[in-house]
């Protein structure tokens, strides 16, 4: 029987606005996905101040939608996007000076089966099979060969990809080699880029954060005609030896998944140069970060306010050992 490792995840985003916000509309991608290797239970979502739709639901007994693990949400605001991610829209028409959104759940992870990379088809064959032909039947993967907002197709990205996808190499061997190449060539440097940095810019800089590592890897694949998608999630990080795990010390994470017709999607983490495994919790996937940003919105008023994000990922058997990071004053 396959063993399951249970992790508890808490993701909190807080905005302290410089000036009162008069009106706000937000979209959140914070509902974790159930997959072949990930179970989800106990998802709770809290928003302070309470959104207009939730107030109306409380006052009028409005219709609710129930997520995969039983969380009741306003039906009109909860939906699935075209890739099956949970999407929640909410609004505030009351003046407020702070917004706090907290998502908490438990994820049960099973070890993914690593395919025999040498037995997968040559990457050139896969790229040819993914070319769009009018009137032909296409797999879902074809959409992930196309350029997107943060991941254009370019000659520079294609040239970088060919360093890993050498002639005749299997698509999975090439994907693993590309993951290692991105990890080797790029420096992890927070603040070197922004959430709006495109893959071509990150390639030129050769530095960035996990979002950039994933975008470059995806862009290199797509520029060669291969299918690759962006995956948002969380990563369990280990505290220094002898130190307790800190609440809020982990961060949201991102990686890439490459398509092989014989094996499906192979999820790879170029930031850490490892296949995605028991330390990775999947949240959502799309063409790039723009499709699955955890929280975004449009506000009237508010001045300038940067979000403060705290993520905690911990094995269930370590929860009694958790201690809080000192709060900012």
Coordinates of C-alpha atoms in Angstrom, one line a residue:
X1 CA 0.0 0.0 0.0
X2 CA 1.3 3.4 -1.0
X3 CA 2.2 5.5 2.1
X4 CA 0.9 9.1 2.3
X5 CA 2.7 12.0 3.8
X6 CA 0.4 14.6 5.3
X7 CA 1.4 18.3 5.4
X8 CA -0.5 21.2 6.8
X9 CA -0.4 24.5 4.8
X10 CA -1.3 28.0 5.9
X11 CA -1.0 30.9 3.4
X12 CA -1.7 34.4 4.7
X13 CA -1.6 37.6 2.6
X14 CA -2.1 40.9 4.3
X15 CA -2.4 44.4 2.9
X16 CA -2.1 47.4 5.2
X17 CA -3.1 50.3 2.9
X18 CA -1.6 53.8 3.1
X19 CA -5.1 55.3 2.6
X20 CA -8.6 54.0 2.9
X21 CA -9.9 51.7 0.1
X22 CA -13.3 52.7 -1.1
X23 CA -14.0 49.9 -3.5
X24 CA -12.2 46.6 -4.3
X25 CA -12.6 43.6 -6.6
X26 CA -10.3 40.5 -6.1
X27 CA -9.7 37.1 -7.7
X28 CA -8.1 34.4 -5.6
X29 CA -6.5 31.1 -6.7
X30 CA -6.1 29.6 -3.3
X31 CA -8.1 26.4 -3.5
X32 CA -5.6 23.4 -3.6
X33 CA -6.1 20.7 -6.3
X34 CA -6.7 17.0 -5.7
X35 CA -4.5 15.0 -8.1
X36 CA -3.3 11.4 -8.6
X37 CA -0.6 12.0 -6.0
X38 CA -2.3 14.6 -3.8
X39 CA -5.3 14.4 -1.5
X40 CA -6.8 17.5 0.1
X41 CA -8.8 17.8 3.3
X42 CA -10.0 20.5 5.7
X43 CA -9.6 23.5 3.4
X44 CA -10.7 26.7 5.1
X45 CA -10.6 30.2 3.7
X46 CA -11.0 33.4 5.7
X47 CA -11.2 37.0 4.4
X48 CA -11.2 40.0 6.7
X49 CA -13.1 42.3 6.2
X50 CA -15.9 39.9 5.1
X51 CA -16.6 40.3 1.4
X52 CA -19.9 41.8 0.2
X53 CA -21.0 38.4 -1.2
X54 CA -20.4 36.6 2.1
X55 CA -22.2 39.2 4.1
X56 CA -25.2 38.8 1.7
X57 CA -25.0 35.1 2.1
X58 CA -25.2 35.4 5.9
X59 CA -28.0 37.9 5.9
X60 CA -30.2 36.4 3.2
X61 CA -29.3 32.7 3.3
X62 CA -28.1 32.8 -0.3
X63 CA -27.1 29.9 -2.5
X64 CA -23.7 28.3 -1.8
X65 CA -21.3 26.2 -3.9
X66 CA -19.3 23.4 -2.2
X67 CA -15.7 22.9 -3.1
X68 CA -14.1 19.5 -3.5
X69 CA -13.4 19.1 0.2
X70 CA -16.7 20.6 1.5
X71 CA -15.9 24.4 1.9
X72 CA -19.1 26.4 1.4
X73 CA -18.6 29.4 -0.9
X74 CA -21.0 31.9 -2.5
X75 CA -22.1 30.1 -5.7
X76 CA -22.0 33.2 -7.9
X77 CA -18.4 33.9 -7.0
X78 CA -16.9 30.4 -7.0
X79 CA -16.1 28.6 -10.2
X80 CA -13.6 26.4 -12.0
X81 CA -11.4 27.9 -14.8
X82 CA -10.7 26.1 -18.0
X83 CA -7.9 24.1 -16.4
X84 CA -10.0 22.9 -13.5
X85 CA -8.5 25.3 -10.9
X86 CA -10.7 26.7 -8.2
X87 CA -11.3 30.4 -8.7
X88 CA -13.0 32.8 -6.2
X89 CA -14.0 36.3 -7.0
X90 CA -15.0 38.7 -4.1
X91 CA -15.6 42.4 -3.6
X92 CA -15.7 45.1 -0.9
X93 CA -17.9 48.1 -1.3
X94 CA -17.3 49.3 2.3
X95 CA -14.3 51.5 3.2
X96 CA -11.5 49.5 4.7
X97 CA -7.8 50.0 5.5
X98 CA -6.6 46.5 5.7
X99 CA -7.2 43.2 3.9
X100 CA -6.2 39.8 5.3
X101 CA -6.8 36.5 3.3
X102 CA -5.9 33.2 5.0
X103 CA -6.1 29.8 3.4
X104 CA -5.4 26.6 5.5
X105 CA -5.6 23.0 4.5
X106 CA -4.0 19.6 4.8
X107 CA -2.4 17.8 1.8
X108 CA -1.7 14.1 1.7
X109 CA 1.2 13.4 -0.7
X110 CA 2.1 10.1 -2.4
X111 CA 5.5 9.5 -4.1
X112 CA 5.1 10.1 -7.8
X113 CA 6.3 7.3 -10.0
X114 CA 9.3 8.4 -12.0
X115 CA 9.1 7.1 -15.6
X116 CA 11.9 5.5 -17.5
X117 CA 13.2 8.6 -19.2
X118 CA 15.2 6.7 -21.7
X119 CA 12.1 5.0 -23.1
X120 CA 10.2 8.1 -23.9
X121 CA 10.0 9.3 -27.5
X122 CA 12.5 11.7 -29.1
X123 CA 11.6 15.3 -28.4
X124 CA 11.5 16.1 -32.1
X125 CA 8.7 13.5 -32.5
X126 CA 6.8 14.9 -29.6
X127 CA 7.1 18.5 -30.9
X128 CA 5.8 17.4 -34.3
X129 CA 2.9 15.6 -32.8
X130 CA 1.9 18.8 -30.9
X131 CA 1.9 21.0 -34.0
X132 CA -1.6 22.4 -34.6
X133 CA -3.4 21.1 -37.7
X134 CA -6.8 22.5 -38.5
X135 CA -9.5 19.9 -38.1
X136 CA -7.3 17.4 -36.3
X137 CA -8.0 16.1 -32.8
X138 CA -5.6 17.6 -30.3
X139 CA -4.8 16.8 -26.7
X140 CA -5.0 19.4 -23.9
X141 CA -1.2 19.7 -24.2
X142 CA -1.4 21.6 -27.4
X143 CA -2.5 24.8 -25.7
X144 CA 0.6 24.7 -23.5
X145 CA 2.8 24.9 -26.6
X146 CA 1.5 28.4 -27.4
X147 CA 3.0 31.7 -26.1
X148 CA 1.5 33.4 -23.1
X149 CA 1.7 36.7 -21.3
X150 CA 4.9 36.0 -19.4
X151 CA 6.3 33.2 -21.6
X152 CA 6.7 34.3 -25.2
X153 CA 8.3 32.0 -27.8
X154 CA 11.7 33.3 -28.9
X155 CA 14.9 32.4 -30.7
X156 CA 16.9 33.0 -27.6
X157 CA 14.8 30.7 -25.5
X158 CA 14.9 28.1 -28.3
X159 CA 18.7 28.3 -28.4
X160 CA 18.9 27.9 -24.7
X161 CA 16.5 24.9 -24.8
X162 CA 18.7 23.1 -27.5
X163 CA 21.6 23.0 -25.0
X164 CA 19.5 20.3 -23.2
X165 CA 17.3 19.0 -26.0
X166 CA 20.1 17.7 -28.2
X167 CA 19.2 15.9 -31.5
X168 CA 17.4 12.5 -30.9
X169 CA 17.3 12.9 -27.1
X170 CA 14.2 11.6 -25.4
X171 CA 11.7 14.3 -24.3
X172 CA 12.0 13.3 -20.7
X173 CA 15.8 13.1 -20.7
X174 CA 15.8 16.5 -22.3
X175 CA 13.4 17.9 -19.7
X176 CA 15.6 16.7 -16.9
X177 CA 18.7 18.1 -18.6
X178 CA 16.9 21.5 -19.0
X179 CA 15.9 21.5 -15.4
X180 CA 19.6 21.0 -14.4
X181 CA 20.7 23.6 -16.9
X182 CA 18.4 26.3 -15.5
X183 CA 19.5 25.5 -12.0
X184 CA 23.1 25.7 -13.0
X185 CA 23.0 28.8 -15.1
X186 CA 20.6 30.9 -12.9
X187 CA 21.2 32.6 -9.6
X188 CA 18.4 32.6 -7.1
X189 CA 18.2 36.3 -6.2
X190 CA 15.1 37.8 -4.6
X191 CA 14.2 41.4 -5.8
X192 CA 16.2 40.9 -9.0
X193 CA 12.9 40.6 -10.9
X194 CA 9.2 41.4 -10.3
X195 CA 6.0 39.4 -10.7
X196 CA 5.8 41.0 -14.2
X197 CA 9.2 39.9 -15.5
X198 CA 8.9 37.9 -18.7
X199 CA 10.9 34.7 -19.4
X200 CA 13.0 36.5 -22.1
X201 CA 14.0 39.1 -19.5
X202 CA 14.8 36.5 -16.9
X203 CA 16.9 34.6 -19.4
X204 CA 19.0 37.8 -20.1
X205 CA 19.4 38.5 -16.4
X206 CA 20.3 34.9 -15.5
X207 CA 18.8 35.5 -12.0
X208 CA 15.5 35.7 -10.3
X209 CA 13.1 33.6 -8.1
X210 CA 11.3 30.4 -8.6
X211 CA 8.7 32.1 -10.8
X212 CA 11.5 33.1 -13.2
X213 CA 13.2 29.7 -13.1
X214 CA 9.9 28.1 -14.1
X215 CA 9.1 30.7 -16.8
X216 CA 12.5 30.2 -18.5
X217 CA 12.2 26.4 -18.5
X218 CA 8.6 26.6 -19.9
X219 CA 9.7 29.2 -22.5
X220 CA 12.6 27.1 -23.7
X221 CA 10.3 24.1 -24.1
X222 CA 7.6 26.0 -25.9
X223 CA 10.1 27.7 -28.2
X224 CA 11.0 24.2 -29.4
X225 CA 7.4 23.2 -29.9
X226 CA 7.0 21.2 -26.7
X227 CA 4.2 21.5 -24.2
X228 CA 5.0 22.9 -20.7
X229 CA 2.8 24.4 -18.0
X230 CA 3.3 26.5 -14.9
X231 CA 2.4 25.1 -11.5
X232 CA 1.9 27.1 -8.4
X233 CA 2.2 25.6 -5.0
X234 CA 4.2 25.3 -1.8
X235 CA 7.4 23.7 -0.8
X236 CA 8.3 22.2 2.6
X237 CA 11.6 23.6 3.7
X238 CA 13.8 22.2 6.4
X239 CA 14.9 24.4 9.4
X240 CA 18.5 24.5 10.4
X241 CA 19.6 21.5 12.4
X242 CA 18.4 21.6 16.0
X243 CA 16.0 24.6 15.3
X244 CA 12.2 24.4 15.4
X245 CA 10.2 25.1 12.2
X246 CA 9.0 28.7 12.1
X247 CA 5.5 29.7 11.3
X248 CA 5.5 31.8 8.2
X249 CA 9.1 30.9 7.2
X250 CA 8.2 29.0 4.1
X251 CA 7.1 30.6 0.9
X252 CA 4.9 30.0 -2.1
X253 CA 6.6 28.2 -4.8
X254 CA 6.4 27.5 -8.6
X255 CA 7.7 24.9 -11.0
X256 CA 7.2 23.5 -14.5
X257 CA 5.6 20.4 -15.9
X258 CA 6.6 19.0 -19.3
X259 CA 4.3 16.8 -21.5
X260 CA 5.2 13.4 -22.8
X261 CA 2.5 11.5 -24.8
X262 CA 3.5 8.2 -23.2
X263 CA 3.9 9.4 -19.6
X264 CA 1.7 12.5 -19.2
X265 CA 3.0 15.5 -17.3
X266 CA 6.4 15.3 -15.6
X267 CA 6.6 18.0 -12.9
X268 CA 10.1 19.3 -12.3
X269 CA 11.5 22.0 -10.0
X270 CA 14.3 23.9 -11.7
X271 CA 14.9 26.1 -8.6
X272 CA 16.1 23.1 -6.6
X273 CA 17.0 20.8 -9.5
X274 CA 14.7 18.0 -8.4
X275 CA 11.6 16.2 -9.7
X276 CA 8.5 17.3 -7.8
X277 CA 7.9 14.9 -4.9
X278 CA 6.8 14.6 -1.3
X279 CA 7.9 18.2 -0.3
X280 CA 5.8 19.9 -3.0
X281 CA 2.1 20.8 -2.6
X282 CA 0.2 21.7 -5.8
X283 CA -2.1 24.6 -5.7
X284 CA -3.0 25.4 -9.4
X285 CA -1.6 25.3 -12.9
X286 CA -1.9 27.4 -16.1
X287 CA 0.1 28.8 -18.9
X288 CA 2.2 31.1 -16.6
X289 CA 2.0 33.1 -13.4
X290 CA -0.7 35.4 -14.8
X291 CA -3.2 32.6 -15.0
X292 CA -2.9 31.4 -11.4
X293 CA -1.7 34.4 -9.2
X294 CA -2.8 33.5 -5.7
X295 CA -4.4 36.9 -5.2
X296 CA -4.9 39.9 -7.4
X297 CA -7.3 42.7 -7.6
X298 CA -8.3 46.2 -8.6
X299 CA -8.9 48.9 -5.9
X300 CA -10.0 52.5 -5.7
X301 CA -8.0 54.4 -3.1
X302 CA -5.6 52.6 -0.9
X303 CA -2.4 54.5 -1.8
X304 CA 0.6 52.3 -2.2
X305 CA 0.7 49.0 -0.2
X306 CA 2.9 46.0 -0.8
X307 CA 1.5 42.6 0.4
X308 CA 3.0 40.8 3.3
X309 CA 2.9 37.1 2.7
X310 CA 3.5 34.3 5.2
X311 CA 3.4 30.7 4.3
X312 CA 3.8 27.7 6.7
X313 CA 4.2 24.2 5.5
X314 CA 4.8 21.5 8.1
X315 CA 4.4 17.7 8.6
X316 CA 1.4 17.0 10.8
X317 CA 3.6 15.1 13.3
X318 CA 5.6 18.3 13.8
X319 CA 2.8 20.7 14.5
X320 CA 3.2 20.7 18.3
X321 CA 6.8 22.0 17.7
X322 CA 5.8 25.1 15.7
X323 CA 6.5 28.5 17.1
X324 CA 5.5 31.8 15.6
X325 CA 7.7 34.3 13.8
X326 CA 7.7 37.5 15.8
X327 CA 5.0 39.8 14.3
X328 CA 6.0 43.0 12.6
X329 CA 5.0 46.2 14.4

